[in-house]
Coordinates of N, CA, C and O in Angstrom, one line a residue:
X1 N 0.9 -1.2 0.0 CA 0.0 0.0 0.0 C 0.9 1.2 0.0 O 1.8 1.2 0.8
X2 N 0.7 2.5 -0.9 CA 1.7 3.1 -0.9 C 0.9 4.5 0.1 O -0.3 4.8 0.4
X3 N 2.0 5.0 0.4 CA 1.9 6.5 1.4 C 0.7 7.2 0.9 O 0.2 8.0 1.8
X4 N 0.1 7.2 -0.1 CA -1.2 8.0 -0.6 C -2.6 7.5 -0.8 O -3.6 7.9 -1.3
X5 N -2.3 5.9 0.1 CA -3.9 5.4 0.4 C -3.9 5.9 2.2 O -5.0 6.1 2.7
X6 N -2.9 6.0 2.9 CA -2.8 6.0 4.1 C -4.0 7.0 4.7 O -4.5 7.9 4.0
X7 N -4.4 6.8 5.9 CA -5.2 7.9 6.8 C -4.9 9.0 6.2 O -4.0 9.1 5.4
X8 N -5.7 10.0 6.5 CA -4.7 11.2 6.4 C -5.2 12.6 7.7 O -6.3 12.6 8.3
X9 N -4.1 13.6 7.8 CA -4.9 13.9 8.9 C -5.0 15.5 8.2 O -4.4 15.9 7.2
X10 N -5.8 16.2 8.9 CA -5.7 17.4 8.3 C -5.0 18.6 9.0 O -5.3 18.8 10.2
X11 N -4.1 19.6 8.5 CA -3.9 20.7 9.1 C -4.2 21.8 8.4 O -4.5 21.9 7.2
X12 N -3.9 22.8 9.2 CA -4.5 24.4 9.0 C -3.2 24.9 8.1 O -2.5 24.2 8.7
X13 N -2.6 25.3 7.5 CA -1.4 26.4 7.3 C -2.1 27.8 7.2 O -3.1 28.1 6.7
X14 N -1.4 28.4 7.6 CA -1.5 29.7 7.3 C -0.5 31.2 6.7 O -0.6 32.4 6.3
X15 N 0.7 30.1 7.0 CA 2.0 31.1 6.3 C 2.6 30.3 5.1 O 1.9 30.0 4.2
X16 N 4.2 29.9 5.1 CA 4.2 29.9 3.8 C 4.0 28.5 3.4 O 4.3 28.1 2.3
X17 N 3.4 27.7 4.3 CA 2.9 26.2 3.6 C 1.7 26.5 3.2 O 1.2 25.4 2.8
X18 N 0.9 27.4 3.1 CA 0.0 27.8 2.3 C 0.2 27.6 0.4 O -0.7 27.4 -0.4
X19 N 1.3 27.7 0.2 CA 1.9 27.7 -1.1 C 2.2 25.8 -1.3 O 2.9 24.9 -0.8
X20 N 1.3 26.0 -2.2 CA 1.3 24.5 -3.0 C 2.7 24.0 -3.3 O 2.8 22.7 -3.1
X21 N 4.0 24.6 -3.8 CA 5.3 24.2 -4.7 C 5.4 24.0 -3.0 O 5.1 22.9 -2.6
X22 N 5.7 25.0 -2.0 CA 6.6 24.9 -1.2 C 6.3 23.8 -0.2 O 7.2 23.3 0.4
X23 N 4.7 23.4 0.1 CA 4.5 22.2 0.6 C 4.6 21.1 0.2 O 5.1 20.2 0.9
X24 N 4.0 20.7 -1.2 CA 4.6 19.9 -2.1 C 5.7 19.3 -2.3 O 5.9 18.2 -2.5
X25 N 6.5 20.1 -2.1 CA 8.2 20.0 -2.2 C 8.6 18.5 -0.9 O 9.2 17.5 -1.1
X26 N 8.0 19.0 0.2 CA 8.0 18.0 1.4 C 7.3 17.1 1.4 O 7.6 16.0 1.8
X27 N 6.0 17.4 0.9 CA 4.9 16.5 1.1 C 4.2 16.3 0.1 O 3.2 17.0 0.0
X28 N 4.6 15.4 -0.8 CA 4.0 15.4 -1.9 C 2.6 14.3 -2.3 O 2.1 14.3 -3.4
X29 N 2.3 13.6 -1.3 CA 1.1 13.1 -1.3 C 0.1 14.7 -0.7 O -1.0 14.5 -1.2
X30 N 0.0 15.6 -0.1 CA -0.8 16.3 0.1 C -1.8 16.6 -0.8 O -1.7 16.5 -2.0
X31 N -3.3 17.1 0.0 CA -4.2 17.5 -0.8 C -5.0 18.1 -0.2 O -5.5 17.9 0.8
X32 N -5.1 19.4 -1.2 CA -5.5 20.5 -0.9 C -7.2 20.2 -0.5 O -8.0 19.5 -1.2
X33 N -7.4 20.9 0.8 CA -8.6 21.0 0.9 C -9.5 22.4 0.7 O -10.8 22.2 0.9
X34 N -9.1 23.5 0.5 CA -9.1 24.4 0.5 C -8.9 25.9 1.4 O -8.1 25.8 2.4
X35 N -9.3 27.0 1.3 CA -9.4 27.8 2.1 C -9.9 27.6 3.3 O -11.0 27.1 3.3
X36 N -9.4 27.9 4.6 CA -10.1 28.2 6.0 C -10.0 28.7 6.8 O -8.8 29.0 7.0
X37 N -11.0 29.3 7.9 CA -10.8 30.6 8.6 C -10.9 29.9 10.0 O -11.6 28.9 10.3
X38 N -9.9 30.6 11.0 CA -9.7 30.4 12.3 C -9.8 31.7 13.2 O -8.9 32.4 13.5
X39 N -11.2 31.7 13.4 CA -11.7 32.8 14.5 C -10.4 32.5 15.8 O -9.6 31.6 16.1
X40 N -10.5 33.8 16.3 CA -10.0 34.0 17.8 C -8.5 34.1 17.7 O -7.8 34.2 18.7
X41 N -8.1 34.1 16.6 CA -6.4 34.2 16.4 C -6.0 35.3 15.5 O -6.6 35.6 14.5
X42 N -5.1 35.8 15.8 CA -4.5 36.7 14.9 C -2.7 36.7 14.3 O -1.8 36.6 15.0
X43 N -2.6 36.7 12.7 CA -1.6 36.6 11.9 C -0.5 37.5 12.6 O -0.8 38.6 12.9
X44 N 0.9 37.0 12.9 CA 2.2 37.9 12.9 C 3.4 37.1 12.4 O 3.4 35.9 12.1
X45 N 4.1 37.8 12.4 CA 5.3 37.4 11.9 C 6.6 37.3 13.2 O 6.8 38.4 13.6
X46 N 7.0 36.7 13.5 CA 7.7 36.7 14.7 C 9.1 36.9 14.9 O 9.4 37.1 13.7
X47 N 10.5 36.9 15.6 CA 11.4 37.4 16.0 C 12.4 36.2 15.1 O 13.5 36.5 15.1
X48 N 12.0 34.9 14.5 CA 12.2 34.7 14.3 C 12.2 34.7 12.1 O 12.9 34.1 11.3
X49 N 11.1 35.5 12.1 CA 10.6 35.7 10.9 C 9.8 35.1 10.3 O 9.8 35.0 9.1
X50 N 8.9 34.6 11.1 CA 8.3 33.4 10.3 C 6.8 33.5 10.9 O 6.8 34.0 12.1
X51 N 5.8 33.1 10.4 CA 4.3 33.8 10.8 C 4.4 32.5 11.8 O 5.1 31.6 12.0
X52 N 3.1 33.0 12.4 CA 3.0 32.3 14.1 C 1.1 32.9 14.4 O 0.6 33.8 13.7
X53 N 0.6 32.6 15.0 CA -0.5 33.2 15.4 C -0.6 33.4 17.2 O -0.1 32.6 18.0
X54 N -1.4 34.5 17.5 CA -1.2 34.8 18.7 C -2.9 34.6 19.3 O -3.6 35.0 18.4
X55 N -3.9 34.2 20.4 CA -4.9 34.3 20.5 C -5.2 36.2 20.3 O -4.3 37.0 20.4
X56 N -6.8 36.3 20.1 CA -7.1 37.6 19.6 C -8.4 37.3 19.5 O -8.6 36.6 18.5
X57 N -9.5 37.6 20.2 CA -10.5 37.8 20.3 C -11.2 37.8 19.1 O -11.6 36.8 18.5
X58 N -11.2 39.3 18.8 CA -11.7 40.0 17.8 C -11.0 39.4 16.4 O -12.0 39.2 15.8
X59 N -10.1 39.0 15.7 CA -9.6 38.5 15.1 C -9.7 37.4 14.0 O -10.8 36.8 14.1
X60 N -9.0 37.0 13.1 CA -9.2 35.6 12.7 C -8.6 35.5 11.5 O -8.4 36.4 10.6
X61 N -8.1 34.1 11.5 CA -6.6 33.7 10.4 C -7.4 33.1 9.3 O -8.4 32.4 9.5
X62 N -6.8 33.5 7.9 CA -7.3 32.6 7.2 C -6.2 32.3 6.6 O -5.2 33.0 6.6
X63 N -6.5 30.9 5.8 CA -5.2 29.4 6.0 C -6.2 28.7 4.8 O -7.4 28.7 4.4
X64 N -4.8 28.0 4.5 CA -5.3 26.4 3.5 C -5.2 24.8 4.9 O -4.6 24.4 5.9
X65 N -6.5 24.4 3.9 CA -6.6 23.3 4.8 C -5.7 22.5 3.6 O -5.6 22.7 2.3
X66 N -4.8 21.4 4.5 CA -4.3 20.2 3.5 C -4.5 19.1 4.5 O -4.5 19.1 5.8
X67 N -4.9 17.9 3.2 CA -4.6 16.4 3.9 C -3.2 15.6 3.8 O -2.9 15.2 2.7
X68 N -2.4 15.3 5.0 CA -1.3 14.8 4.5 C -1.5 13.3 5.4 O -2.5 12.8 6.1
X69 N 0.1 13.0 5.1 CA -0.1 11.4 5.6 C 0.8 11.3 6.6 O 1.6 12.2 6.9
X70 N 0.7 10.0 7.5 CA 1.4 10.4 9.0 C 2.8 10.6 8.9 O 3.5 11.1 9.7
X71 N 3.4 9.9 7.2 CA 4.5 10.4 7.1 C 5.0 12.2 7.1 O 5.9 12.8 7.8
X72 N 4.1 12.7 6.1 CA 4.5 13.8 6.0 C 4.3 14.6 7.1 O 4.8 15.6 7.3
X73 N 3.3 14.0 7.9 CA 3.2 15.4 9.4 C 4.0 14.8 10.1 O 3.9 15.1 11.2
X74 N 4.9 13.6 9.9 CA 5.8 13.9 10.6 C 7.2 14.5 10.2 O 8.0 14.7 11.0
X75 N 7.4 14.8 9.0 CA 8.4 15.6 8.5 C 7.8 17.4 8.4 O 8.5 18.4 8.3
X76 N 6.6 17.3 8.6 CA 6.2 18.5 9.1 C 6.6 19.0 10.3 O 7.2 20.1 10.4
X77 N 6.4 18.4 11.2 CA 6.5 18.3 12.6 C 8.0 18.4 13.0 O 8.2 18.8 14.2
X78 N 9.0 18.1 12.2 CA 10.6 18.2 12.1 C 10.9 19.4 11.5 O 11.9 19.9 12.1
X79 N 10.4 20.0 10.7 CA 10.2 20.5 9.9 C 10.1 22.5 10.6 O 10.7 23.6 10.4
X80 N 9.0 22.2 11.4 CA 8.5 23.2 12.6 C 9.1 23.2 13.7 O 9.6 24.2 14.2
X81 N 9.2 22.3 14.2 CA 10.2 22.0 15.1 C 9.2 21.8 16.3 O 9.2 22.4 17.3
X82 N 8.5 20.8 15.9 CA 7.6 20.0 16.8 C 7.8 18.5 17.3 O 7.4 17.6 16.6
X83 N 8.5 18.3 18.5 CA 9.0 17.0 19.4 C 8.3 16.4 20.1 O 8.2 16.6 21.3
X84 N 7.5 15.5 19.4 CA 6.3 14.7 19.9 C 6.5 13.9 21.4 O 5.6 13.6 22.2
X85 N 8.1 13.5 21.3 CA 8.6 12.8 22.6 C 8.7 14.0 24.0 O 8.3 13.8 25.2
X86 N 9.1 15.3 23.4 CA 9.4 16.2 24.4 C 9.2 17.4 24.0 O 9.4 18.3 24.8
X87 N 6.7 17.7 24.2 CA 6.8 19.1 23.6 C 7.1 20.3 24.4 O 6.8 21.4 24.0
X88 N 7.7 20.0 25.5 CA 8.1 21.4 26.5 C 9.2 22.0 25.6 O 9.4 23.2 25.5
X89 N 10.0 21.0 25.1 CA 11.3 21.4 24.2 C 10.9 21.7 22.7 O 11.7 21.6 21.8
X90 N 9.8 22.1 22.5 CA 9.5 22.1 20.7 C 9.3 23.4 20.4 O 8.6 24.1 21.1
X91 N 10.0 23.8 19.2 CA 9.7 25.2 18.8 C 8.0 26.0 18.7 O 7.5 27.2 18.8
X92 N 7.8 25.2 18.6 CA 6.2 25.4 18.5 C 5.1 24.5 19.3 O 5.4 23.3 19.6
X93 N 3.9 25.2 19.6 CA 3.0 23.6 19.9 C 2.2 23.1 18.9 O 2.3 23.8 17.9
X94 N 1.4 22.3 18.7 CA 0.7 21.6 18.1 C -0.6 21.1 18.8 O -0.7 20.4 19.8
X95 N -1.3 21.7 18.2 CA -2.4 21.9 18.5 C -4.0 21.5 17.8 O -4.0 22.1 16.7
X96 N -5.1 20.9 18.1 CA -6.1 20.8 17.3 C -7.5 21.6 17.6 O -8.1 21.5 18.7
X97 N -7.7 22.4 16.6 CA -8.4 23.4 16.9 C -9.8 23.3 15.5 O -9.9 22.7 14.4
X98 N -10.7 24.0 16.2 CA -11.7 24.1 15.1 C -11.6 25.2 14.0 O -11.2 26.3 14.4
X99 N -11.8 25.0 12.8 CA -11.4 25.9 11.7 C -13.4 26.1 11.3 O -14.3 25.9 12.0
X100 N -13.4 26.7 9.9 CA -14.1 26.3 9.5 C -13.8 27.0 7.9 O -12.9 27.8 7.8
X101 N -14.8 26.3 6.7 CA -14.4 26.4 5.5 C -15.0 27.8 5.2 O -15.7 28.5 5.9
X102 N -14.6 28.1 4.1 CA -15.5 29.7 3.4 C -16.9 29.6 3.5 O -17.4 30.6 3.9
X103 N -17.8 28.4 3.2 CA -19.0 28.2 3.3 C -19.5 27.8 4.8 O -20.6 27.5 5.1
X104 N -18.5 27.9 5.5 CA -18.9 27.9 7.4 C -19.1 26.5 7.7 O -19.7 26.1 8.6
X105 N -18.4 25.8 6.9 CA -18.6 24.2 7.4 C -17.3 24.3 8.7 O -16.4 25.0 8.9
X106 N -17.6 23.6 9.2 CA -16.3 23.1 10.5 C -15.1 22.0 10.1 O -14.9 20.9 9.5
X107 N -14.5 22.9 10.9 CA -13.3 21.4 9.9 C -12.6 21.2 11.3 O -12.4 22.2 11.9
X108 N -12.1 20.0 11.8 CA -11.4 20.1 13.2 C -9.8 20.0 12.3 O -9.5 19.4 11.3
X109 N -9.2 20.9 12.9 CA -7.7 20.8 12.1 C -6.6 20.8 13.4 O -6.8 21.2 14.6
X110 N -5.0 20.1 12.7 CA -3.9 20.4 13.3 C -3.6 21.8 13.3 O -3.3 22.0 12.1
X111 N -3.4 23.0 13.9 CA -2.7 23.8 13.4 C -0.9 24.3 14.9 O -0.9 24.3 16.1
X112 N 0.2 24.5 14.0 CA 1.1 24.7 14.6 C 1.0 26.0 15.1 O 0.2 26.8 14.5
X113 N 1.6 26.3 15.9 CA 2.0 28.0 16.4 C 3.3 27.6 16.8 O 3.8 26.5 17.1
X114 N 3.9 28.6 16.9 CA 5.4 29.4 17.1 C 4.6 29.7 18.6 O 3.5 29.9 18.9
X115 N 6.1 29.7 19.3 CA 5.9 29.5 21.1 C 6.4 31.1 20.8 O 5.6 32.0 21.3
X116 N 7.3 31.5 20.0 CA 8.3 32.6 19.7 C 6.7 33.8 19.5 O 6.0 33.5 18.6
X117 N 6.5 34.5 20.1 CA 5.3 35.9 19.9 C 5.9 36.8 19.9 O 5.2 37.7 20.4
X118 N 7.2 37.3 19.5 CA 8.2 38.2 20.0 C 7.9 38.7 18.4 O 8.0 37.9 17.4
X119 N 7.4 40.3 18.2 CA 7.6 40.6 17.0 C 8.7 40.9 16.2 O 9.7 41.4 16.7
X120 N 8.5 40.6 14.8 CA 9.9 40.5 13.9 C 9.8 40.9 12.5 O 9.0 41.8 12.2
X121 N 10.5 40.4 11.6 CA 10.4 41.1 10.7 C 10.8 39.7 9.5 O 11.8 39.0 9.4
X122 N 9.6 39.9 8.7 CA 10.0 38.3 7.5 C 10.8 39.0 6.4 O 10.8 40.2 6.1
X123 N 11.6 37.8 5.9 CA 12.1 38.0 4.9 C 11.2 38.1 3.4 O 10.0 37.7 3.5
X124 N 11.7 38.5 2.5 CA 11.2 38.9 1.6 C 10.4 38.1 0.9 O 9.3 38.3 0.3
X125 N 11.3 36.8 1.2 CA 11.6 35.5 -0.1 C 10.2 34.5 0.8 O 9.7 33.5 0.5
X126 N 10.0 35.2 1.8 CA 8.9 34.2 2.9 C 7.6 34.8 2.7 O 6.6 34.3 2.7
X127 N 7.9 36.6 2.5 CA 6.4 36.5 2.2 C 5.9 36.5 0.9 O 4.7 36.7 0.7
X128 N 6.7 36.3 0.2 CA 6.6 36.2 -1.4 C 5.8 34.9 -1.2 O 4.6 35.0 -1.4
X129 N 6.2 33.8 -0.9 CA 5.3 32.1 -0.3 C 4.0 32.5 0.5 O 3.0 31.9 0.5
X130 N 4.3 33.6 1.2 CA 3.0 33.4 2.0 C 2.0 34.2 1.3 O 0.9 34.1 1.7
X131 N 2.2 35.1 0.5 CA 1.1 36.1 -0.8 C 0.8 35.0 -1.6 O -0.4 35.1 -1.9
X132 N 1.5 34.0 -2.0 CA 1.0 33.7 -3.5 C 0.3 32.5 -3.2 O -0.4 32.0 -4.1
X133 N 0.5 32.0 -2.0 CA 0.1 30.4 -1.1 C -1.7 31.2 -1.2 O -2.7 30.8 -1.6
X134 N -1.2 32.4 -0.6 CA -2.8 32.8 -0.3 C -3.6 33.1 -1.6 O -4.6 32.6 -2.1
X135 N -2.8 33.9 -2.1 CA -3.8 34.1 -3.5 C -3.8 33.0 -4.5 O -4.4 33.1 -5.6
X136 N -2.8 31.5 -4.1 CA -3.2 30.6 -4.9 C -4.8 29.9 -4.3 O -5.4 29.0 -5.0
X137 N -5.1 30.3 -3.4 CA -6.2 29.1 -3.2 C -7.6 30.0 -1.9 O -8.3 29.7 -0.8
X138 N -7.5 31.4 -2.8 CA -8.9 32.3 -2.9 C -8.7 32.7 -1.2 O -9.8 33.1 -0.7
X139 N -7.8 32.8 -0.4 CA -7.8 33.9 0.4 C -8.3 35.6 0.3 O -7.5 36.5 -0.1
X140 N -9.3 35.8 0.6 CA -9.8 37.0 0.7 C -8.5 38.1 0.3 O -7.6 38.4 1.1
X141 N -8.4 38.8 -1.5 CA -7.9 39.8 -1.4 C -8.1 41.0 0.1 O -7.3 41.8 0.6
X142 N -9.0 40.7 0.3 CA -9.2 42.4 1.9 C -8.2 41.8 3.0 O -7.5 42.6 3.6
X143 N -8.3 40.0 3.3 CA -7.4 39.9 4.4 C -6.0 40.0 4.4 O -5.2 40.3 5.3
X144 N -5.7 39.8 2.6 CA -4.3 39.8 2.6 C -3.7 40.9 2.7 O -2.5 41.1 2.9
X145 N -4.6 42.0 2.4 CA -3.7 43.5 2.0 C -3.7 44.0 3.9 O -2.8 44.4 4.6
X146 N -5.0 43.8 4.2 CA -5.1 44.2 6.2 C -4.2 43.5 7.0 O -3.5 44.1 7.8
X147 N -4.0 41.9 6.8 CA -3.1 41.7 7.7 C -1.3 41.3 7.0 O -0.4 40.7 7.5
X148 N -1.4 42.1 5.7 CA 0.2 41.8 5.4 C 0.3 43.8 5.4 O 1.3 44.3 5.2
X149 N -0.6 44.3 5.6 CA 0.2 45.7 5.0 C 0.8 46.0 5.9 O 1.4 47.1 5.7
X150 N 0.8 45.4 7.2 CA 2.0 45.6 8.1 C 3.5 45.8 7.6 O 4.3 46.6 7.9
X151 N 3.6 44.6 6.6 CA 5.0 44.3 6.4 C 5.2 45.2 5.0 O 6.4 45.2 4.6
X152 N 4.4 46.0 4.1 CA 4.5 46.3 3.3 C 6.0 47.1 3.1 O 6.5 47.2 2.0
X153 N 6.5 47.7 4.0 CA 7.3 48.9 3.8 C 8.9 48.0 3.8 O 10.1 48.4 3.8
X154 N 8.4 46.9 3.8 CA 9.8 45.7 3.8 C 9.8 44.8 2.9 O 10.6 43.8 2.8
X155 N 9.1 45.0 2.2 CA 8.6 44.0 1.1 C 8.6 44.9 -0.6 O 8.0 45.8 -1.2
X156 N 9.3 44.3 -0.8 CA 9.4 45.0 -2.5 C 7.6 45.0 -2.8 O 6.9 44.2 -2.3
X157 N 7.1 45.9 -3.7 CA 6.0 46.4 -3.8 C 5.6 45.9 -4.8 O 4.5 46.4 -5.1
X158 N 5.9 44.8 -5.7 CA 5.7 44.0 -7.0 C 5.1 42.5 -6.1 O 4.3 41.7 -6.4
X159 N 5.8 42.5 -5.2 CA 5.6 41.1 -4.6 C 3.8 41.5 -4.2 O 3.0 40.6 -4.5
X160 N 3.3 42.8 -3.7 CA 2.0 43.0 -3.5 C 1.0 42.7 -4.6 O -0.2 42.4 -4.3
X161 N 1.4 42.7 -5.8 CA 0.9 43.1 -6.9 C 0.5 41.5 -7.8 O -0.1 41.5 -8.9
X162 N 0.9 40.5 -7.2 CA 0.6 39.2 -8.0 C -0.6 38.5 -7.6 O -0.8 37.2 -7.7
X163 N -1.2 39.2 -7.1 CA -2.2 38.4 -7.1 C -3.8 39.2 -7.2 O -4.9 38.5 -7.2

């Protein structure tokens, strides 16, 4: 039986594994489930440069749902820097949370966070992945320009423009 009949479990992305090549790349049995929104959290980029979400009431992340296989979340999970033997010690936690789809269905998903909430500053080449991740699979043009125009003034101004 090959890796692409296996279970599969679902997670949330919301930064640059949002982008089909760059998740692909790791996980190539994945499949796109589409767009989805996670009330109560809010998008940053962190000290480390890399998006993370923080709780936030008012708020809410929108993300690609994918199905991968226990292989690939666990090269995910290496990947993020999630230690299933010892998560006091893991870059992030791991977490399963309720999402729900554009049409408000519920989806229960894995989603990672960064332990790191210390604000920072992404590289260029990261949010170039995390623009086109979004505008490849119908993230709300309004969310991307509200919660990326933070970083606009660091970000070459062509990278805004592709989608």
């Amino acid at each position: 039986m090959g890796r692409a009949n296996v279970e599969k479990s679902i997670i949330f992305m919301y930064g640059e594994y949002m982008n089909s090549n760059h998740l692909k790349f790791r996980c190539p049995d994945a499949l796109c489930s589409g767009m989805a929104i996670l009330d109560g959290f809010r998008f940053m980029i962190n000290s480390r440069g890399v998006a993370t979400i923080v709780p936030d009431a008012g708020s809410r992340v929108q993300g690609v749902l994918w199905r991968v296989t226990p292989f690939d979340e666990g090269d995910i999970d290496k990947t993020l820097g999630y230690n299933a033997e010892e998560p006091e010690k893991s870059r992030c936690d791991k977490l399963v949370l309720m999402t729900h789809t554009g049409v408000g269905m519920p989806v229960e998903a894995i989603v990672y966070v960064e332990k790191d909430t210390t604000p920072g500053e992404p590289a260029q080449s990261y949010m170039q992945k995390v623009i086109s991740g979004a505008a490849e699979h119908a993230v709300e043009k309004k969310y991307i320009d509200e919660v990326l125009r933070q970083y606009k003034p660091k970000i070459k101004r062509e990278t805004f423009t592709t989608y």
